[in-house]
XYZ file of C-alpha atoms in Angstrom:
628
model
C 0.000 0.000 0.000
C 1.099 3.242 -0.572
C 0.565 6.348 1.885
C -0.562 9.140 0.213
C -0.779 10.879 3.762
C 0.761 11.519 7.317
C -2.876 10.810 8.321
C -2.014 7.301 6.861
C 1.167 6.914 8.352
C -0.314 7.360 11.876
C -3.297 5.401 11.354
C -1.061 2.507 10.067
C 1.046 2.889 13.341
C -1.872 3.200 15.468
C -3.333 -0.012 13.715
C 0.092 -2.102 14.094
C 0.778 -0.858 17.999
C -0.127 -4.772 18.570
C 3.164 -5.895 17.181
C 5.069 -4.646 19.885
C 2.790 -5.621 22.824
C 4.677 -7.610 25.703
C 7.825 -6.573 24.420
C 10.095 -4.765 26.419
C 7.616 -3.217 28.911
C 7.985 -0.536 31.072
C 6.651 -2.494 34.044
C 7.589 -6.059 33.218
C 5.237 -8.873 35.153
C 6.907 -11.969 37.272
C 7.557 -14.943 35.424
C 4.431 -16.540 37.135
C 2.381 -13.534 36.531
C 3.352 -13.929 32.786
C 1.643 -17.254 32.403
C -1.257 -17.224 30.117
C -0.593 -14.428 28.697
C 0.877 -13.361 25.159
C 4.654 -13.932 25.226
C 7.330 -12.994 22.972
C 10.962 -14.596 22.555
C 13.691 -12.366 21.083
C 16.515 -14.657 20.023
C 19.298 -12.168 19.127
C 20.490 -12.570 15.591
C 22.941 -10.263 15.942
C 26.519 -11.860 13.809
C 27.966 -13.205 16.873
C 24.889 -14.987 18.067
C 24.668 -15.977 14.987
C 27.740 -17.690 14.209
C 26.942 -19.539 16.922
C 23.882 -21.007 16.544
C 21.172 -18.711 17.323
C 19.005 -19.467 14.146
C 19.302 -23.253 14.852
C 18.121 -21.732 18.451
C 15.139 -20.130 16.923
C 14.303 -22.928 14.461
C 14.061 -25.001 17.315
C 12.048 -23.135 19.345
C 8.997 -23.066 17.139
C 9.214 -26.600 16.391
C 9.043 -27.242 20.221
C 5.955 -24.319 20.601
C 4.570 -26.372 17.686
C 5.076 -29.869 19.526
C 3.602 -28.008 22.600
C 0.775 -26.775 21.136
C 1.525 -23.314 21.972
C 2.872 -21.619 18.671
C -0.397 -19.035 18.679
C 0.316 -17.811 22.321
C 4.192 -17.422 22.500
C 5.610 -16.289 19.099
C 9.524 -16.388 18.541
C 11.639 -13.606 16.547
C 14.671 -13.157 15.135
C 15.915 -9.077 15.763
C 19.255 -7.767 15.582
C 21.899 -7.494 17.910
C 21.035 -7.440 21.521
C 25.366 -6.311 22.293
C 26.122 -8.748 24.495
C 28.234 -10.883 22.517
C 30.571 -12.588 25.140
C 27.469 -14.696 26.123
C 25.726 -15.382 23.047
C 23.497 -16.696 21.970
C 21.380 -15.588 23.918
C 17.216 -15.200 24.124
C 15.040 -12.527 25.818
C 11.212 -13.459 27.278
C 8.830 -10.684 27.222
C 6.894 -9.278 28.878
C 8.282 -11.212 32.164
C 11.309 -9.382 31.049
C 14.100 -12.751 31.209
C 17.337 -12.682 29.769
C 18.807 -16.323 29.709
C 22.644 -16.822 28.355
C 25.056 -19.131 26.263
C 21.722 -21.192 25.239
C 22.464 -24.471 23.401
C 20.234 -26.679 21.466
C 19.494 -28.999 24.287
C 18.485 -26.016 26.311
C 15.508 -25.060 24.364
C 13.064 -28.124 25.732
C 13.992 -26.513 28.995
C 13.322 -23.519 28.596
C 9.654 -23.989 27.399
C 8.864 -26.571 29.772
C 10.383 -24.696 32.741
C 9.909 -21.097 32.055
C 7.172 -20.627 29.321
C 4.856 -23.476 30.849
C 5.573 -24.173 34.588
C 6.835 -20.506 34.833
C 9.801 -20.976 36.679
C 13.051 -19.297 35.193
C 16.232 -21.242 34.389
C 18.913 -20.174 36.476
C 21.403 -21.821 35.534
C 21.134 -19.986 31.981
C 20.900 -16.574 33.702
C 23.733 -14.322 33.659
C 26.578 -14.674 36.392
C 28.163 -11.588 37.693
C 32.106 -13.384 38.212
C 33.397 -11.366 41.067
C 29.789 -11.695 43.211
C 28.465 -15.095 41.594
C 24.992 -13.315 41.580
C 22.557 -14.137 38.598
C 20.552 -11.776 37.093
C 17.306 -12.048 35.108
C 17.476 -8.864 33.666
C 19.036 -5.141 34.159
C 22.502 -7.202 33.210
C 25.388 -4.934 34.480
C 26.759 -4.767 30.745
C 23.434 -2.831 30.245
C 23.983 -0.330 33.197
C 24.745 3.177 31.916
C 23.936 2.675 28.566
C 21.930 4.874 26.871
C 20.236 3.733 23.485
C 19.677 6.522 20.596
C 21.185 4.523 17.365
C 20.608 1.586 18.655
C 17.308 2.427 20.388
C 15.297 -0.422 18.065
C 18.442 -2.884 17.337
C 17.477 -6.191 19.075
C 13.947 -5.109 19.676
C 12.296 -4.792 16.274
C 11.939 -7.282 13.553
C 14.412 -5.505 10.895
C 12.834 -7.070 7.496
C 9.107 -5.624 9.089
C 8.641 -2.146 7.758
C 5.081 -2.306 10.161
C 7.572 -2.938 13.342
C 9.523 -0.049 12.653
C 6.735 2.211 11.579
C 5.072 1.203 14.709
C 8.020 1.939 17.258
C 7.527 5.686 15.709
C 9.431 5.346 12.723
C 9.103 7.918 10.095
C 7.096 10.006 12.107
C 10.584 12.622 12.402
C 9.993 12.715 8.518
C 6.455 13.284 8.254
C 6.894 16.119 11.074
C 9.885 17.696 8.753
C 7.753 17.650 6.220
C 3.954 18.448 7.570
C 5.832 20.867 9.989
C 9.470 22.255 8.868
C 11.090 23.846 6.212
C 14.830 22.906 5.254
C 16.379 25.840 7.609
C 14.392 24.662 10.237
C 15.286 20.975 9.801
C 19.205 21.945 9.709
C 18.821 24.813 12.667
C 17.661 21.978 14.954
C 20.500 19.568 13.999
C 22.852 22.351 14.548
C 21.482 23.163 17.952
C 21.351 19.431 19.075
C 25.482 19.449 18.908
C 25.158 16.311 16.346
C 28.363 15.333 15.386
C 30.065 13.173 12.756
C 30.154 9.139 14.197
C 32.752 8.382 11.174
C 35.255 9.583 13.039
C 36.004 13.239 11.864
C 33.587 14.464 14.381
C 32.575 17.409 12.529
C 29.200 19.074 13.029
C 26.828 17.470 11.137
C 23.964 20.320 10.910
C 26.747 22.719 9.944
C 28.140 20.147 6.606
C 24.060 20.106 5.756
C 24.342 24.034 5.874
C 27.078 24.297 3.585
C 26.175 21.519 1.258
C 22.090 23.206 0.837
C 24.150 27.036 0.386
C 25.941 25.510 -2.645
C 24.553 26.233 -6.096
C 23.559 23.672 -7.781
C 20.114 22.499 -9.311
C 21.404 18.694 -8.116
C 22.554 17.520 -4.790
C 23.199 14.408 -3.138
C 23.589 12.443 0.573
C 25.735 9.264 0.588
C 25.218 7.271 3.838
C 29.441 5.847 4.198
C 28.356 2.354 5.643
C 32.346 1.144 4.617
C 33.176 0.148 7.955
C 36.860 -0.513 7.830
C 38.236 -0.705 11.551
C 39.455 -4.197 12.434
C 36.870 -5.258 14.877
C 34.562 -2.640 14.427
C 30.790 -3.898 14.136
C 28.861 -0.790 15.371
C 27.445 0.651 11.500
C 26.816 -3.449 10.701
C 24.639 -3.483 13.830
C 22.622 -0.664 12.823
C 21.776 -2.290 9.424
C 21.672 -5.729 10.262
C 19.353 -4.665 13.484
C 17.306 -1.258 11.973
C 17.561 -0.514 8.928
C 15.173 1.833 8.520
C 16.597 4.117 10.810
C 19.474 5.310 7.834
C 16.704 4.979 5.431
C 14.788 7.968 6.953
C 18.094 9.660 8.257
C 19.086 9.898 4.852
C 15.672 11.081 3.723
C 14.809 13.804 6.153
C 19.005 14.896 5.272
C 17.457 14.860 1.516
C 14.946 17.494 2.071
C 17.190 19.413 4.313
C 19.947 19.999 1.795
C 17.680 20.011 -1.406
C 18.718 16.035 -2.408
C 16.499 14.126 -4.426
C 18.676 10.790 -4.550
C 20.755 9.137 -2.227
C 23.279 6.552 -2.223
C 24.557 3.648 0.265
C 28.017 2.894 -0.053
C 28.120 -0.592 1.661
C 31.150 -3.050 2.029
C 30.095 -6.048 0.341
C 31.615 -8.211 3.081
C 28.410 -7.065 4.708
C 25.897 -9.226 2.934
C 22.931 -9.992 6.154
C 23.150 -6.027 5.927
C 23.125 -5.642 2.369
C 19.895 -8.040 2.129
C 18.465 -6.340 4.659
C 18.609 -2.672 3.167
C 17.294 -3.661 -0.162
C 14.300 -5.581 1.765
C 14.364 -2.428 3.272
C 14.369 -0.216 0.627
C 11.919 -2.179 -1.398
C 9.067 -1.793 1.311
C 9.870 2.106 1.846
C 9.344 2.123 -2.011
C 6.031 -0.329 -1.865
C 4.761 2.244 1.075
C 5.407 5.600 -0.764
C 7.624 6.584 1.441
C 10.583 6.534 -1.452
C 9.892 7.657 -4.689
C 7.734 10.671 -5.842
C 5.754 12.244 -3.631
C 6.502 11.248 0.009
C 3.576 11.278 1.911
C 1.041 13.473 -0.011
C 4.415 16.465 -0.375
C 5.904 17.487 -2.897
C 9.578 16.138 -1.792
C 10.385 13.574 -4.374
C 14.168 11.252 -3.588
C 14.936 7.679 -4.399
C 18.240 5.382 -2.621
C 20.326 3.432 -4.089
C 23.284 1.020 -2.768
C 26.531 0.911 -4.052
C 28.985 -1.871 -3.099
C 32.580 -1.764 -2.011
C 35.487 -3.898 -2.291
C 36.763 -3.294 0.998
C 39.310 -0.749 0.805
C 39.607 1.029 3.598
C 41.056 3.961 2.157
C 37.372 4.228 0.958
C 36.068 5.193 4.174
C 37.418 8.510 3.401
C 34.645 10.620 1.670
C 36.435 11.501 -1.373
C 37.791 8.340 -1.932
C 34.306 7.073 -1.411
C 32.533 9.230 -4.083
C 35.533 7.784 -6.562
C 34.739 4.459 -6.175
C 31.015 5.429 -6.663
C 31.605 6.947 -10.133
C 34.001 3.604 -11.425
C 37.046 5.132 -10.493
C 39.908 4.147 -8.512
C 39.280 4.708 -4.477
C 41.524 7.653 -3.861
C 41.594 10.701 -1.935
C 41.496 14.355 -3.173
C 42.821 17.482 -2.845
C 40.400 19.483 -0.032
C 39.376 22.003 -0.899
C 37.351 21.896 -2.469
C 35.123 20.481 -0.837
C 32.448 17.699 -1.192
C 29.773 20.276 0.362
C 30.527 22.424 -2.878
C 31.896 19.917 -5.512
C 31.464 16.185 -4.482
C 29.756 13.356 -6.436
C 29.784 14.001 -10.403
C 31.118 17.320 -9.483
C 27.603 18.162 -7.671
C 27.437 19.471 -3.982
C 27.285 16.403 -1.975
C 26.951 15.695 2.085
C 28.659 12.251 3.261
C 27.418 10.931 6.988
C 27.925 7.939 8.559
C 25.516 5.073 9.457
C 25.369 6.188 13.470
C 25.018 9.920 12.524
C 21.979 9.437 9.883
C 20.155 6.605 12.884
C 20.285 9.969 15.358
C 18.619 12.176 12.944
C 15.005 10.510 13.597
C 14.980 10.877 17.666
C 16.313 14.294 17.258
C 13.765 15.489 15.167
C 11.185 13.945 17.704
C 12.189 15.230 20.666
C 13.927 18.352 20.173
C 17.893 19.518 20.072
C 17.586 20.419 23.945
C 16.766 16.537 24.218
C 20.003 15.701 22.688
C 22.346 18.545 23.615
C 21.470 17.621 27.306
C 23.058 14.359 27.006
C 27.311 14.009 27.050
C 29.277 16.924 27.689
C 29.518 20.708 26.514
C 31.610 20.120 23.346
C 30.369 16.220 22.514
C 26.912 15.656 22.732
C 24.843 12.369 22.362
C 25.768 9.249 22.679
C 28.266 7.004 20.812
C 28.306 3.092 19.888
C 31.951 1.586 20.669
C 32.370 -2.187 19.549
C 34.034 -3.464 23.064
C 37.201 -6.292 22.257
C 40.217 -7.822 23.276
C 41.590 -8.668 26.881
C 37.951 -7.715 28.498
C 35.895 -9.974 30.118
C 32.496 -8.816 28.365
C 33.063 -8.564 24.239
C 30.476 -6.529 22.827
C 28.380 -3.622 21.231
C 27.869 -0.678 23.690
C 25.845 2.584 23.348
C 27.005 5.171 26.627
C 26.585 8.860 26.910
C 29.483 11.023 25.699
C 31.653 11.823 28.504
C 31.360 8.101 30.276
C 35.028 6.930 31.009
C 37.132 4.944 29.534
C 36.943 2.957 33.458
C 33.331 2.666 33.402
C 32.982 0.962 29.898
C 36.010 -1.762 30.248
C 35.212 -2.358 34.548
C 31.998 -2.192 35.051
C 30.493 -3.134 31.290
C 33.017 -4.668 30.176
C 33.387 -6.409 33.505
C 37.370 -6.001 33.989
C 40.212 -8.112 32.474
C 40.117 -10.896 31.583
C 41.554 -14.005 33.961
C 42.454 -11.508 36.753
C 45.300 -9.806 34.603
C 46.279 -6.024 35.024
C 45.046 -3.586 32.333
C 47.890 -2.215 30.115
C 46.227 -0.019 27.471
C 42.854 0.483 25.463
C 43.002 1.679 21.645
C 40.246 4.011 20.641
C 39.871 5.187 16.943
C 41.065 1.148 15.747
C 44.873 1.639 13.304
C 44.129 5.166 13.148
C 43.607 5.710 17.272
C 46.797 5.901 19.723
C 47.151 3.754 22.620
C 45.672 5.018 26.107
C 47.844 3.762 29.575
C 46.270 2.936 32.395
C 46.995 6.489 33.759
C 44.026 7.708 31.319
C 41.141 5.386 32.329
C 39.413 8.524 34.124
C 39.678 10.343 30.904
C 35.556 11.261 29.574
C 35.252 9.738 26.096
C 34.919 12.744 23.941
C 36.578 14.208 20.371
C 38.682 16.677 23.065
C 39.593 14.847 25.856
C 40.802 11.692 23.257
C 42.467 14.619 21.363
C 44.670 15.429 24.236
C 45.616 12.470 25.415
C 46.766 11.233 21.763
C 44.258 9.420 20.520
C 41.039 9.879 18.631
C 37.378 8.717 19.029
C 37.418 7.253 15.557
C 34.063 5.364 14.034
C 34.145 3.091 17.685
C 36.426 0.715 18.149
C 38.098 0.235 21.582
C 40.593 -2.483 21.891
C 41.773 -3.399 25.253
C 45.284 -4.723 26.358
C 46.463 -6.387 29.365
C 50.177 -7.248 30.946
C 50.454 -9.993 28.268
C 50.530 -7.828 25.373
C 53.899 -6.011 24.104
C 53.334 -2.328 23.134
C 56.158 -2.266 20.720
C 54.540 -5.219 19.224
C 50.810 -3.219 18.762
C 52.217 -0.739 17.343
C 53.765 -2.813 14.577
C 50.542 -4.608 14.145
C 48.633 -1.770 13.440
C 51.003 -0.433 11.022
C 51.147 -3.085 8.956
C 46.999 -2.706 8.350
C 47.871 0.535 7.864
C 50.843 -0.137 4.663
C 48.631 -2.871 3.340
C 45.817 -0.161 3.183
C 47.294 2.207 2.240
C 46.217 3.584 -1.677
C 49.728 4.394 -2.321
C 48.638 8.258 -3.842
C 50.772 9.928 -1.724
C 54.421 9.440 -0.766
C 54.220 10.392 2.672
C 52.042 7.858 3.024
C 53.105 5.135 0.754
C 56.810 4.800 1.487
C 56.531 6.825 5.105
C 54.224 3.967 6.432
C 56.571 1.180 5.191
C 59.786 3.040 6.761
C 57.973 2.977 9.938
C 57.255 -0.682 9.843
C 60.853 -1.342 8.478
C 62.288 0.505 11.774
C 59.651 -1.628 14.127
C 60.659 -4.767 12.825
C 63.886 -4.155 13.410
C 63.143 -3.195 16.889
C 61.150 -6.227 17.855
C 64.160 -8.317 16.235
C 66.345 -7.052 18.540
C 68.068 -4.852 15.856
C 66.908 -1.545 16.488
C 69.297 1.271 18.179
C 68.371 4.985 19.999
C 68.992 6.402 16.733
C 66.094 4.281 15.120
C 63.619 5.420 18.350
C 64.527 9.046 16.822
C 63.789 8.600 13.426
C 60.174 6.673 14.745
C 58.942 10.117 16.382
C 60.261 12.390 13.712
C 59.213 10.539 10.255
C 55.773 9.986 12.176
C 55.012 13.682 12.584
C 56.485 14.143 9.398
C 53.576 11.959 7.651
C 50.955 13.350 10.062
C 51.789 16.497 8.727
C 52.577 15.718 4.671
C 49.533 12.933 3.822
C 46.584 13.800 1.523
C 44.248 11.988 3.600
C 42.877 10.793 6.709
C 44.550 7.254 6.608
C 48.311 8.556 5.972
C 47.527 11.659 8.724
C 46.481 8.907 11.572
C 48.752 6.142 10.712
C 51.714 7.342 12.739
C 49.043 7.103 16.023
C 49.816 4.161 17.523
C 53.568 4.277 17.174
C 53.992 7.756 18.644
C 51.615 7.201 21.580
C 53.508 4.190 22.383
C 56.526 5.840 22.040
C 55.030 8.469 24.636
C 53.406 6.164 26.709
C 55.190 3.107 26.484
C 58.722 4.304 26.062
C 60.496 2.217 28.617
C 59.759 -0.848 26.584
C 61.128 0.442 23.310
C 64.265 1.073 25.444
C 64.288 -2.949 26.849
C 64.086 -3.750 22.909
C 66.226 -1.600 22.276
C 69.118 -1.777 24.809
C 68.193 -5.057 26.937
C 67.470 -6.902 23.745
C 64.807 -8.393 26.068
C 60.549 -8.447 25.410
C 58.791 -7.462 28.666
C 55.461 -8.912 27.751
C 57.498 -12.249 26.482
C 55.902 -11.525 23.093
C 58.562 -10.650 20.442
C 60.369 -14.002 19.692
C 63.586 -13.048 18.462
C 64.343 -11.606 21.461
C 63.410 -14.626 23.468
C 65.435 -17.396 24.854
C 64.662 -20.373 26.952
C 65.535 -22.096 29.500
C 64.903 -25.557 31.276
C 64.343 -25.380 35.026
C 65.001 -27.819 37.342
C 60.799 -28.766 37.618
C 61.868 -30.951 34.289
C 61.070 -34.617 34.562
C 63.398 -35.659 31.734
C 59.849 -36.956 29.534
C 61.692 -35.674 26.609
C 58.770 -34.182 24.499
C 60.652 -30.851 24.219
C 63.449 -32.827 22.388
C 61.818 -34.751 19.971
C 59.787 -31.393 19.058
C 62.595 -29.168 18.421
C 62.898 -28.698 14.538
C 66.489 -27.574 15.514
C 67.491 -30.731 17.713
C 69.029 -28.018 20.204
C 67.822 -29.972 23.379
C 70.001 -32.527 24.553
C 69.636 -34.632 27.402
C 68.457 -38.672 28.610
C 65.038 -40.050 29.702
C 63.773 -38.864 33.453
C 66.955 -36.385 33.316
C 66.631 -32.433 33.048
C 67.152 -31.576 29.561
C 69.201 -28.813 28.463
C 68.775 -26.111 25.593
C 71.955 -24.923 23.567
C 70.652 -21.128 23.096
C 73.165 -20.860 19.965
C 71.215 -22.963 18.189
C 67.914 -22.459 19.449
C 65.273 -20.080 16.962
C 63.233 -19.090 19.920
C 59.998 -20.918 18.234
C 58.798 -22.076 21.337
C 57.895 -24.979 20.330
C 59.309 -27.323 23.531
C 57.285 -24.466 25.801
C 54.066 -25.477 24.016
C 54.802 -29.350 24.135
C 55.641 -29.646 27.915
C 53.246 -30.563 30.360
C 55.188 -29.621 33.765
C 54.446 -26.060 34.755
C 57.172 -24.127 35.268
C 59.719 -26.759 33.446
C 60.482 -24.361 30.092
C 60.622 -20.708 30.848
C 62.007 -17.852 28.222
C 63.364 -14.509 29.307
């Protein structure tokens, strides 16, 4: 059907309020309460869930319902990501408001005997805080001082139902822009709200609208960037995979404010759950009027198309982006000018990001003095960070601007992992610099990351315990960093390999003071001299290691010694006297180094010894083989 009306629009939400009963409610009812009545189960079908198992989960669930004879009363969906992703998969009962964790097959006759028929929850599926062994039914502490804007309908709405989303308010913000607002008005308010850029630029979004609508042109365009490139960033898939209608009317209501009439999605194709998912989406916006000529009864007429990328991550960069859009090679340009005055096919042309377009819609709703009173006075909102690495509790997080850097790894994140000391986080993925422990009261904001060395980046936040060897990050980054690199400029093609050169040298126990030098000066030296982004942030992680970390560039450097035991060349081992002579080590060694007779200690000849490791991973007596 299409809607010729707003009056249409809010009858059909009105009509299809009954999708979202006993889901998520305010004032959930007691398990036992619950029986009888309606029930929905969310299993999360978020990419971690699902790569382990939760649509076998699902499948099995209605097949049991069906077996039970109680497929009409309790009805099973699949949303997107709930963000809990260290205990997936994992299933949500509403409206008795029950979180159960790590669910297997065999658990799911269980669960709808115990809890969805004799109404008693499982506990032993319920979420175990480590420290306190208390379980928890629901307010999980990884929830605890979140706040959900873009990801207010992820893991509650059924993203391939157009009705869901339409009746959890969606496009209502349009239909009030355009009942209600002209295109000043629309941009005034996203100035006021503080909106800024979730790519990683931060720059104000209502302000690049401004300049992009003041250009003259008779055609314009918005590009939603959805090229997530950050090793381990999932927070833009989420949003797709989870709601993607959210972008869909982002990107509209930016359409009418700049004077667009078509849009583009520039989508990695390694995304293809989120690619399916926006042209379902897309196809029922177009199917309801609400893309296409028209919109609602108005006179505001734009269309959306996708456009795929190869996964270049030089591509996240907007001009490199609009290249690859036309059929040319991804690379950057010369700024200015700029793509607000001469972007796509030389038109004016506004690039945001998938987390900036899915705040446009709440914004619009309730008001810039809604937003702007969340985070702090320069960074307002909220921002997504995907949560990995030495931290207890992997996953997708949504806090106010300003939250520390202590509360997200401790308390949702839930501390280290196996008791070890925190070393460092990364913010901002290869571009972002390394944050010590020092730091973990710092606010997470553009400034505060700023001064400290890093950068808040599209979301990523890596976390690093005692274990991991700084030297050794640094390299690691770099090398995404010279593999990505789209070898325009020489700053950044050659600069970023020279770098690398010099830290493999280091961690061979090559490197000199003199090497430590050239690190800190050729690194500011590309900051300063690259064309784009990617060549600019590169040197991050090396110099704030440098800055941070310095003390273990020096044991590399003059100790010839690893701290964290990480860098093998530097290694050597040694056979204690806890050896029981079971001569495992000895028949592993590729370089027959170890020498020594049955139930005898064994003993290593460090001249010929290639510091593989190998005899530390074969023996079976703690504390028999260490390296130093």
């Amino acid at each position: 059907m299409k809607l010729t009306s707003i009056n249409e629009l809010n009858a059909l939400k009105t009509q299809n309020r009954v999708l979202l009963e006993n889901r998520r409610l305010t004032h959930p009812v007691t398990t036992k309460d619950a029986l009888g009545m309606p029930r929905n189960v969310l299993v999360c079908g978020g990419p971690g869930c699902h790569s382990s198992g939760s649509p076998k989960i699902a499948e099995l669930l209605e097949e049991e319902l069906n077996r039970r004879g109680l497929s009409e009363q309790v009805k099973v969906f699949q949303p997107g990501c709930f963000g809990f992703c260290e205990k997936g998969p994992m299933i949500e009962i509403h409206p008795d408001n029950t979180t159960y964790c790590e669910v297997s097959a065999p658990d799911v006759a269980v669960i709808v005997e115990e809890h969805l028929i004799q109404g008693n929850q499982v506990e032993r599926l319920l979420f175990m805080e480590p420290s306190t062994k208390k379980r928890f039914a629901a307010d999980l502490p990884f929830y605890q001082g979140q706040l959900r804007i873009a990801l207010r309908n992820v893991g509650y709405i059924a993203p391939e139902n157009i009705l869901e989303y339409i009746a959890a308010d969606g496009y209502q913000a349009l239909a009030s822009v355009l009942l209600n607002k002209n295109s000043l008005e629309v941009i005034d308010t996203i100035k006021k709200s503080g909106l800024r850029g979730r790519g990683g630029g931060g720059f104000p979004t209502g302000l690049k609208w401004e300049l992009t609508r003041k250009s003259e042109a008779k055609q314009r365009y918005i590009i939603c960037n959805a090229d997530e490139g950050d090793p381990g960033a999932f927070m833009d898939r989420s949003i797709l995979e989870g709601d993607p209608h959210s972008v869909l009317e982002g990107m509209l209501i930016a359409g009418s404010a700049i004077g667009a009439s078509h849009g583009f999605i520039y989508v990695r194709a390694e995304y293809p759950a989120a690619i399916r998912r926006l042209q379902i989406a897309i196809g029922q916006a177009r199917d309801y009027g609400l893309l296409g000529k028209g919109i609602l009864g108005s006179d505001f007429c734009f269309d959306i198309e996708l456009k795929y990328g190869a996964g270049a991550f030089v591509c996240g960069e907007e001009t490199s982006l609009m290249h690859s859009i036309e059929g040319a090679r991804g690379e950057p340009s010369v700024k200015p000018p700029f793509p607000a005055e001469k972007g796509l096919w030389g038109k004016p042309t506004c690039v945001n990001n998938v987390e900036t377009l899915a705040n446009v819609p709440p914004i619009i709703l309730k008001g810039a003095d809604w937003f702007a009173s969340i985070g702090t006075e320069k960074s307002k909102g909220t921002k997504v960070f995907a949560l990995a690495g030495k931290v207890q509790n992997v996953g997708l997080v949504e806090v106010p601007m300003g939250t520390t850097l202590r509360q997200i790894i401790f308390n949702m994140g839930g501390g280290i992992k196996r008791h070890k000391t925190f070393k460092a986080a990364q913010t901002g993925g290869p571009s972002g610099g390394c944050i010590p422990s020092k730091y973990l009261d710092t606010p997470i904001d553009y400034e505060s990351l700023a001064a400290i060395g890093s950068m808040m980046g599209s979301g990523g936040l890596i976390v690093m315990d005692e274990s991991d060897c700084m030297v050794n990050i640094a390299k690691f980054f770099l090398e995404f960093s010279v593999d990505e690199s789209c070898g325009r400029c020489t700053a950044c093609r050659v600069g970023t390999k020279r770098l690398h050169e010099i830290l493999t040298k280091i961690t061979e126990g090559k490197g000199t003071l003199d090497d430590l030098d050239k690190l800190e000066k050729l690194g500011k030296i590309i900051k300063d001299t690259s064309l784009c982004g990617l060549g600019q942030t590169a040197p991050n992680p090396i110099l704030s290691t440098i800055k941070y970390f310095r003390d273990e560039y020096l044991a590399h450097i003059l100790d010839k010694t690893c701290p964290a035991g990480v860098c093998k060349s530097l290694l050597k081992y040694h056979i204690t006297e806890n050896c029981i002579g079971c001569t495992l080590c000895a028949k592993k060694c590729p370089a027959n180094c170890i020498t020594g007779t049955a139930k005898e200690r064994h003993v290593i000849d460090e001249e010929r010894c290639l510091n593989c490791g190998a005899c530390m991973e074969q023996c079976r007596v703690t504390g028999a083989i260490i390296h130093h």
